[in-house]
Short mmCIF file of C-alpha atoms and ligand atoms in Angstrom, two decimals:
data_model
loop_
_atom_site.label_atom_id
_atom_site.label_comp_id
_atom_site.label_asym_id
_atom_site.label_seq_id
_atom_site.Cartn_x
_atom_site.Cartn_y
_atom_site.Cartn_z
CA MET A 1 -3.25 21.75 22.80
CA PRO A 2 -1.78 18.98 20.36
CA LYS A 3 -3.51 19.28 16.96
CA ARG A 4 -5.21 16.27 15.50
CA ASN A 5 -3.28 14.49 12.73
CA LYS A 6 -4.55 15.00 9.25
CA ILE A 7 -4.80 12.24 6.61
CA THR A 8 -5.48 13.13 2.92
CA ILE A 9 -6.73 10.33 0.67
CA ILE A 10 -6.65 10.98 -3.07
CA GLY A 11 -9.25 8.90 -4.99
CA GLY A 12 -12.59 8.38 -3.44
CA GLY A 13 -13.22 5.10 -5.19
CA ASN A 14 -13.22 1.60 -3.54
CA VAL A 15 -9.80 1.70 -1.94
CA GLY A 16 -9.81 5.34 -1.14
CA ALA A 17 -13.34 5.60 0.45
CA THR A 18 -12.79 2.33 2.48
CA ALA A 19 -9.45 3.68 3.70
CA ALA A 20 -11.27 6.78 4.85
CA HIS A 21 -13.54 4.61 6.78
CA TRP A 22 -10.80 2.65 8.50
CA ALA A 23 -8.77 5.75 9.36
CA ALA A 24 -11.86 7.67 10.71
CA SER A 25 -13.05 4.69 12.75
CA LYS A 26 -9.61 4.11 14.31
CA GLU A 27 -9.53 7.94 15.23
CA LEU A 28 -6.15 8.33 13.42
CA GLY A 29 -6.98 11.99 12.76
CA ASP A 30 -9.12 14.25 10.38
CA VAL A 31 -9.67 12.81 6.99
CA VAL A 32 -9.86 14.55 3.68
CA LEU A 33 -11.00 12.59 0.61
CA VAL A 34 -10.33 14.06 -2.89
CA ASP A 35 -11.77 12.89 -6.11
CA ILE A 36 -12.28 14.50 -9.53
CA VAL A 37 -15.92 13.25 -9.60
CA ASP A 38 -18.13 16.26 -8.63
CA GLY A 39 -20.02 15.49 -5.46
CA MET A 40 -18.85 11.98 -4.81
CA PRO A 41 -16.15 12.49 -2.15
CA GLN A 42 -18.55 15.11 -0.59
CA GLY A 43 -21.33 12.64 -0.47
CA LYS A 44 -19.32 9.70 0.85
CA CYS A 45 -17.76 11.92 3.54
CA LEU A 46 -21.10 13.27 4.78
CA ASP A 47 -22.31 9.72 5.00
CA LEU A 48 -19.23 8.65 6.83
CA PHE A 49 -19.45 11.58 9.28
CA GLN A 50 -23.04 10.55 10.07
CA SER A 51 -21.85 7.08 10.99
CA SER A 52 -19.66 8.61 13.83
CA PRO A 53 -22.30 9.00 16.51
CA VAL A 54 -23.15 5.30 16.02
CA GLU A 55 -19.53 4.01 15.75
CA LEU A 56 -18.27 6.55 18.32
CA PHE A 57 -15.33 8.34 16.52
CA ASP A 58 -14.54 12.01 16.47
CA ALA A 59 -12.95 13.16 13.29
CA LYS A 60 -13.52 15.93 10.85
CA ILE A 61 -14.20 14.32 7.53
CA THR A 62 -14.04 16.45 4.41
CA GLY A 63 -14.85 15.52 0.81
CA THR A 64 -13.58 17.85 -1.91
CA ASN A 65 -12.57 18.15 -5.63
CA ASN A 66 -9.63 20.45 -4.90
CA TYR A 67 -6.59 20.64 -2.85
CA GLU A 68 -6.94 23.68 -0.47
CA ALA A 69 -8.54 21.50 2.22
CA THR A 70 -5.61 19.01 2.12
CA ALA A 71 -3.19 21.64 3.31
CA ASN A 72 -0.66 20.62 6.01
CA SER A 73 -1.66 16.89 5.97
CA ASP A 74 0.64 14.53 7.77
CA ILE A 75 -0.17 11.53 5.57
CA ILE A 76 -1.14 11.41 1.94
CA ILE A 77 -2.54 8.13 0.67
CA ILE A 78 -2.67 8.10 -3.26
CA THR A 79 -5.28 5.72 -4.57
CA SER A 80 -6.37 7.62 -7.64
CA GLY A 81 -6.00 5.99 -10.95
CA LEU A 82 -7.74 3.89 -13.67
CA ALA A 83 -8.38 0.23 -13.67
CA ARG A 84 -7.29 -1.64 -16.77
CA LYS A 85 -10.07 -1.69 -19.37
CA PRO A 86 -10.50 -4.24 -22.07
CA GLY A 87 -8.17 -3.51 -24.94
CA MET A 88 -5.84 -1.47 -22.79
CA SER A 89 -2.27 -2.66 -22.66
CA ARG A 90 -0.33 -2.80 -19.46
CA GLU A 91 1.83 0.06 -20.81
CA ASP A 92 -1.21 2.33 -21.66
CA LEU A 93 -2.46 1.76 -18.10
CA GLN A 94 0.99 2.63 -16.74
CA ASN A 95 1.24 5.85 -18.69
CA LYS A 96 -2.28 6.93 -17.82
CA ASN A 97 -1.77 6.34 -14.15
CA ALA A 98 1.60 7.90 -14.19
CA GLU A 99 -0.10 10.98 -15.53
CA ILE A 100 -2.63 10.97 -12.76
CA VAL A 101 -0.26 10.23 -9.97
CA ALA A 102 2.13 12.88 -11.29
CA GLU A 103 -0.49 15.50 -11.27
CA VAL A 104 -1.89 14.48 -7.83
CA THR A 105 1.60 14.46 -6.33
CA ARG A 106 2.32 17.91 -7.67
CA ASN A 107 -0.75 19.17 -5.86
CA VAL A 108 -0.24 17.25 -2.48
CA SER A 109 3.49 18.00 -2.29
CA LYS A 110 2.65 21.93 -2.76
CA TYR A 111 -0.05 21.76 -0.06
CA SER A 112 1.63 19.47 2.30
CA PRO A 113 5.41 19.65 1.83
CA ASP A 114 6.18 17.90 5.06
CA SER A 115 3.97 14.93 4.53
CA VAL A 116 4.66 11.19 4.05
CA ILE A 117 3.16 9.84 0.82
CA ILE A 118 1.71 6.32 0.81
CA VAL A 119 1.28 5.19 -2.82
CA VAL A 120 -1.41 2.51 -3.51
CA THR A 121 -2.19 3.05 -7.21
CA ASN A 122 -0.92 0.28 -9.60
CA PRO A 123 1.45 -0.53 -11.08
CA LEU A 124 2.48 0.09 -7.56
CA ASP A 125 6.28 -0.05 -7.54
CA ILE A 126 6.51 2.09 -10.66
CA MET A 127 3.95 4.62 -9.34
CA CYS A 128 6.24 5.11 -6.22
CA THR A 129 8.93 6.29 -8.60
CA VAL A 130 6.55 8.77 -10.08
CA ALA A 131 5.53 10.18 -6.72
CA HIS A 132 9.17 10.29 -5.50
CA ARG A 133 10.45 12.13 -8.69
CA VAL A 134 7.56 14.60 -8.88
CA SER A 135 7.42 15.45 -5.17
CA GLY A 136 11.19 15.80 -4.72
CA PHE A 137 10.52 14.41 -1.21
CA PRO A 138 13.49 12.58 0.48
CA LYS A 139 13.29 8.79 -0.14
CA ASN A 140 11.96 8.10 3.36
CA ARG A 141 8.84 10.06 2.77
CA VAL A 142 7.54 8.15 -0.17
CA VAL A 143 6.62 4.53 0.48
CA GLY A 144 4.30 2.07 -1.36
CA MET A 145 1.71 -0.41 -0.05
CA ALA A 146 1.69 -3.87 -1.43
CA GLY A 147 3.64 -6.18 0.87
CA ILE A 148 1.26 -5.81 3.83
CA LEU A 149 -1.61 -6.86 1.49
CA ASP A 150 0.34 -9.88 0.14
CA THR A 151 1.32 -11.02 3.57
CA ALA A 152 -2.24 -10.43 4.83
CA ARG A 153 -3.55 -12.74 2.19
CA TYR A 154 -0.93 -15.36 2.98
CA ARG A 155 -1.59 -15.07 6.74
CA ALA A 156 -5.28 -15.33 6.35
CA PHE A 157 -4.94 -18.55 4.13
CA LEU A 158 -2.48 -19.94 6.68
CA ALA A 159 -4.70 -19.26 9.72
CA GLU A 160 -7.54 -20.92 7.85
CA ALA A 161 -5.54 -24.07 6.88
CA LEU A 162 -4.18 -24.32 10.52
CA ASP A 163 -7.55 -23.42 12.11
CA ILE A 164 -5.85 -21.03 14.36
CA SER A 165 -5.94 -17.25 15.09
CA VAL A 166 -4.66 -14.87 12.36
CA GLU A 167 -3.00 -12.89 15.21
CA ASP A 168 -0.50 -15.62 15.65
CA ILE A 169 0.84 -15.73 12.15
CA GLN A 170 3.86 -13.61 11.14
CA ALA A 171 5.18 -13.63 7.59
CA LEU A 172 7.25 -11.72 5.31
CA VAL A 173 7.17 -11.37 1.53
CA LEU A 174 9.56 -9.34 -0.66
CA GLY A 175 9.59 -8.14 -4.19
CA GLY A 176 7.14 -6.52 -6.48
CA HIS A 177 3.40 -6.80 -5.99
CA GLY A 178 1.23 -9.66 -6.92
CA ASP A 179 2.69 -12.22 -9.33
CA ASP A 180 6.23 -11.15 -8.65
CA MET A 181 6.17 -11.34 -4.87
CA VAL A 182 8.76 -13.59 -3.13
CA PRO A 183 7.25 -15.17 -0.11
CA LEU A 184 9.72 -16.29 2.47
CA ILE A 185 8.41 -19.47 3.98
CA ARG A 186 11.53 -19.76 6.03
CA TYR A 187 10.55 -16.57 7.81
CA THR A 188 6.90 -17.51 8.39
CA THR A 189 6.12 -18.51 11.85
CA VAL A 190 3.20 -19.37 14.12
CA SER A 191 3.95 -17.70 17.35
CA GLY A 192 7.56 -18.29 16.74
CA VAL A 193 7.26 -21.82 15.43
CA PRO A 194 8.24 -22.29 11.82
CA VAL A 195 5.25 -22.89 9.68
CA SER A 196 7.02 -25.75 7.96
CA GLU A 197 6.76 -27.69 11.27
CA LEU A 198 2.94 -27.30 11.21
CA LEU A 199 1.95 -27.71 7.43
CA PRO A 200 3.28 -30.09 4.87
CA LYS A 201 5.17 -28.58 1.97
CA ASP A 202 2.55 -29.26 -0.76
CA LYS A 203 -0.10 -27.36 1.39
CA LEU A 204 2.29 -24.47 1.97
CA ASP A 205 3.12 -24.33 -1.71
CA ALA A 206 -0.55 -24.28 -2.68
CA ILE A 207 -1.03 -21.41 -0.23
CA VAL A 208 1.83 -19.43 -1.76
CA ASP A 209 0.38 -19.98 -5.13
CA ARG A 210 -3.01 -18.78 -4.06
CA THR A 211 -1.53 -15.73 -2.45
CA ARG A 212 0.44 -14.90 -5.62
CA LYS A 213 -2.79 -15.02 -7.56
CA GLY A 214 -4.81 -13.30 -4.63
CA GLY A 215 -5.65 -10.10 -6.58
CA GLY A 216 -6.75 -12.05 -9.67
CA GLU A 217 -9.09 -14.36 -7.56
CA ILE A 218 -11.06 -11.36 -6.37
CA VAL A 219 -11.18 -9.62 -9.72
CA SER A 220 -12.72 -12.77 -11.24
CA LEU A 221 -15.34 -12.90 -8.55
CA LEU A 222 -16.29 -9.23 -8.47
CA LYS A 223 -16.03 -8.80 -12.32
CA THR A 224 -16.35 -4.96 -12.20
CA GLY A 225 -13.50 -4.07 -9.79
CA SER A 226 -10.63 -5.23 -7.69
CA ALA A 227 -9.92 -5.86 -4.05
CA TYR A 228 -10.45 -3.03 -1.56
CA TYR A 229 -11.01 -4.09 2.07
CA ALA A 230 -7.63 -5.57 2.64
CA PRO A 231 -5.81 -3.06 0.41
CA SER A 232 -7.25 -0.15 2.31
CA ALA A 233 -6.72 -1.70 5.71
CA ALA A 234 -3.08 -2.38 4.78
CA ALA A 235 -2.59 1.34 3.66
CA VAL A 236 -4.22 2.65 6.96
CA GLN A 237 -1.89 0.27 8.94
CA MET A 238 0.96 2.04 7.41
CA ALA A 239 -0.58 5.39 8.11
CA GLU A 240 -1.06 4.40 11.78
CA ALA A 241 2.59 3.07 12.23
CA ILE A 242 3.78 6.54 10.87
CA LEU A 243 1.46 8.75 12.76
CA LYS A 244 1.97 6.99 16.17
CA ASP A 245 5.66 6.66 15.47
CA LYS A 246 5.33 2.79 16.21
CA ARG A 247 8.49 1.70 14.30
CA ARG A 248 6.70 -1.25 13.13
CA MET A 249 8.52 -3.56 10.79
CA LEU A 250 6.37 -4.12 7.72
CA PRO A 251 6.97 -5.16 4.15
CA CYS A 252 6.55 -2.05 2.08
CA ALA A 253 7.86 -0.78 -1.26
CA ALA A 254 10.89 1.47 -0.61
CA LEU A 255 13.51 3.10 -2.63
CA LEU A 256 16.61 0.95 -2.46
CA GLU A 257 20.08 2.44 -2.83
CA GLY A 258 22.21 -0.58 -2.64
CA GLU A 259 20.38 -2.67 -0.21
CA TYR A 260 19.94 -6.26 -1.31
CA GLY A 261 22.23 -5.22 -4.21
CA ILE A 262 19.47 -3.13 -5.82
CA ASN A 263 19.85 0.50 -6.79
CA GLY A 264 17.42 3.29 -7.74
CA ILE A 265 14.17 1.47 -7.79
CA PHE A 266 11.33 0.86 -5.31
CA VAL A 267 10.59 -2.75 -4.37
CA GLY A 268 9.02 -4.59 -1.46
CA VAL A 269 11.24 -5.09 1.51
CA PRO A 270 10.87 -5.10 5.23
CA VAL A 271 11.10 -1.60 6.56
CA ILE A 272 10.80 0.17 9.94
CA LEU A 273 7.93 2.55 9.68
CA GLY A 274 7.88 5.54 12.04
CA ARG A 275 7.25 9.30 12.16
CA ASN A 276 9.68 9.94 9.41
CA GLY A 277 8.21 7.34 7.16
CA VAL A 278 10.71 4.68 6.15
CA GLU A 279 13.10 4.94 9.13
CA LYS A 280 15.16 2.04 7.91
CA VAL A 281 15.30 -0.69 5.25
CA VAL A 282 15.96 -4.00 7.08
CA GLU A 283 18.17 -6.43 5.22
CA VAL A 284 17.62 -10.01 5.96
CA SER A 285 19.70 -12.83 4.76
CA LEU A 286 18.39 -14.64 1.58
CA THR A 287 19.04 -17.88 0.02
CA LEU A 288 20.49 -17.91 -3.49
CA GLU A 289 17.08 -18.74 -4.86
CA GLU A 290 15.18 -16.04 -2.89
CA ARG A 291 17.91 -13.53 -3.90
CA GLN A 292 17.40 -14.42 -7.57
CA ALA A 293 13.72 -14.06 -7.40
CA LEU A 294 14.02 -10.67 -5.76
CA HIS A 295 16.43 -9.47 -8.47
CA ALA A 296 14.11 -10.85 -11.21
CA SER A 297 11.16 -9.03 -9.73
CA ALA A 298 13.34 -5.86 -9.30
CA GLY A 299 14.35 -6.16 -12.98
CA ARG A 300 10.74 -6.11 -14.09
CA VAL A 301 10.13 -3.00 -12.15
CA LYS A 302 13.11 -1.35 -13.76
CA GLU A 303 11.72 -2.18 -17.12
CA GLY A 304 8.57 -0.37 -16.28
CA VAL A 305 10.39 2.56 -14.79
CA ASP A 306 12.56 2.93 -17.87
CA LYS A 307 9.40 3.24 -19.97
CA LEU A 308 7.97 6.07 -18.05
CA PRO A 309 7.31 9.28 -19.86
CA ALA A 310 9.07 12.44 -18.83
CA LEU A 311 7.44 13.72 -15.77
O1 TXD B 1 -1.63 -3.52 -3.52
C1 TXD B 1 -1.97 -2.55 -4.01
N1 TXD B 1 -1.02 -1.54 -4.09
C2 TXD B 1 -3.30 -2.38 -4.73
C3 TXD B 1 -3.40 -1.41 -5.62
C4 TXD B 1 -4.53 -3.12 -4.19
C5 TXD B 1 -5.69 -2.73 -4.61
C6 TXD B 1 -5.97 -1.62 -5.67
N2 TXD B 1 -4.75 -1.15 -6.22
C7 TXD B 1 -4.83 -0.08 -7.08
O2 TXD B 1 -5.35 1.08 -6.41
C8 TXD B 1 -5.77 -0.26 -8.36
O3 TXD B 1 -5.16 -0.96 -9.36
C9 TXD B 1 -6.02 1.30 -8.73
O4 TXD B 1 -4.87 1.68 -9.48
C10 TXD B 1 -6.05 1.97 -7.23
C11 TXD B 1 -7.35 2.35 -6.86
O5 TXD B 1 -8.21 1.23 -6.72
P1 TXD B 1 -9.77 1.35 -6.57
O6 TXD B 1 -10.43 -0.03 -6.49
O7 TXD B 1 -10.00 2.16 -5.46
O8 TXD B 1 -10.21 1.98 -7.97
P2 TXD B 1 -11.46 2.99 -8.20
O9 TXD B 1 -12.75 2.41 -7.38
O10 TXD B 1 -11.64 2.96 -9.61
O11 TXD B 1 -11.05 4.41 -7.72
C12 TXD B 1 -10.16 5.29 -8.33
C13 TXD B 1 -10.58 6.60 -8.16
C14 TXD B 1 -11.90 6.98 -8.82
O12 TXD B 1 -12.91 7.42 -7.99
C15 TXD B 1 -11.46 8.02 -9.78
O13 TXD B 1 -12.54 9.05 -10.10
C16 TXD B 1 -10.33 8.68 -9.06
O14 TXD B 1 -9.61 7.50 -8.53
N3 TXD B 1 -9.41 9.54 -9.95
C17 TXD B 1 -8.89 10.60 -9.47
N4 TXD B 1 -8.97 11.22 -8.18
C18 TXD B 1 -8.29 12.39 -8.07
N5 TXD B 1 -7.53 12.94 -9.02
C19 TXD B 1 -7.41 12.31 -10.18
N6 TXD B 1 -6.66 12.90 -11.13
C20 TXD B 1 -8.09 11.14 -10.50
N7 TXD B 1 -8.20 10.34 -11.56
C21 TXD B 1 -8.98 9.27 -11.05
#
C-alpha cells in the first residue's frame, strides 16, 4: 500500500494555517502544523479536520508544538517568523527571523532528513540561505516561494484588465521578492499571444508597477497583517508540483551557481519543480536591461546574506 504523503507546515499564522487548508482540501497528503503558541495549531487543525466531511477530503491533520509528529515528512513549508513592528529596522527583522528559521530548520532537518524545504518567511531570498546552510541539504531540496506569488498578482491584474480568464495568462518574473522583482513583459502571453499585442504600453507599465507594490497594497488595507491567501496558495502549488513529480516550470528562489552569471545566492528564476525539488534552473535569454535589473536585485540579496549572523 503506498503511504500518504506528509506535509509539515511550520508557523500556524495566516500563511501557515491557510496553506494547511489548501493542502488538505487538495488531498495532497497528511498535514502537520507546528507553532510555538500553545493550543493554537491544535485548535486550528481540529477545526480544519472537522471541515473534511463537508468538503470531502481525507487527510490526517495534526497541530502540535513540537517536532516528533513531523517525522518523515516529504515536504516542509517554513512560514514561521515575525512581522516587522514599528521601530524595528529591516536588519533587526532579518536577524530575528534568521534565528527563528535556523532553529526551525535544525528541527525539521533532523526529523525529516529526506524532505524538500519550501521557505516562505521574509526576507525570502535570505531566509533560503539560512535554511540551506543550517539543513546541509543539497541545493535542490531548498527552494523559496516568491515568484509564483508575484506572477499570480501580475496575471490576476492582467486578466482583469483584459476581461478574460486568469487561466489563459502565462507570465514570468525574475529576481528578488517584491520591489526587486523583474517582470518579463516579453515573456508574458495570453494563450501564446504576446500581451503587448493586447494591451497598450502605459497600461502594462501600470500593471507592472501595481504588481511590484502588491504586497504593500494589501498591508495598507489590512493594517495588522500581510497577504496570505495568494502566498499560501503559491507555496502549496510548489508542494503539489514536487509531490506529484509534475516537473512544472515555475518561478522560484533557487540557489544559483553560475546560472545567469550569479553565484552562491538564492534568487527568483524559472525552475523545473519535481520529486527532487529543483530539478533544473532554466536559463532564458535576457535583454541587457533585464540582466542588469536581475543582477541589481541579486546584489541586494547578497548584501543581506553578508550581514547574517553566524548560524
Ligand atoms: O512571498 C512571500 N515569500 C511572502 C512571505 C508572502 C507573504 C508572507 N511572507 C512572510 O511569511 C511574512 O513576512 C512572514 O515572515 C511569514 C509568515 O507570514 P504570516 O502572515 O503567516 O505571519 P503570522 O500570521 O504572524 O504567522 C507567523 C507564525 C506565528 O503564528 C508565530 O507564532 C509563528 O509563526 N512562529 C513560530 N512557529 C514555530 N516556531 C517558531 N520558532 C516560531 N516563531 C514564530
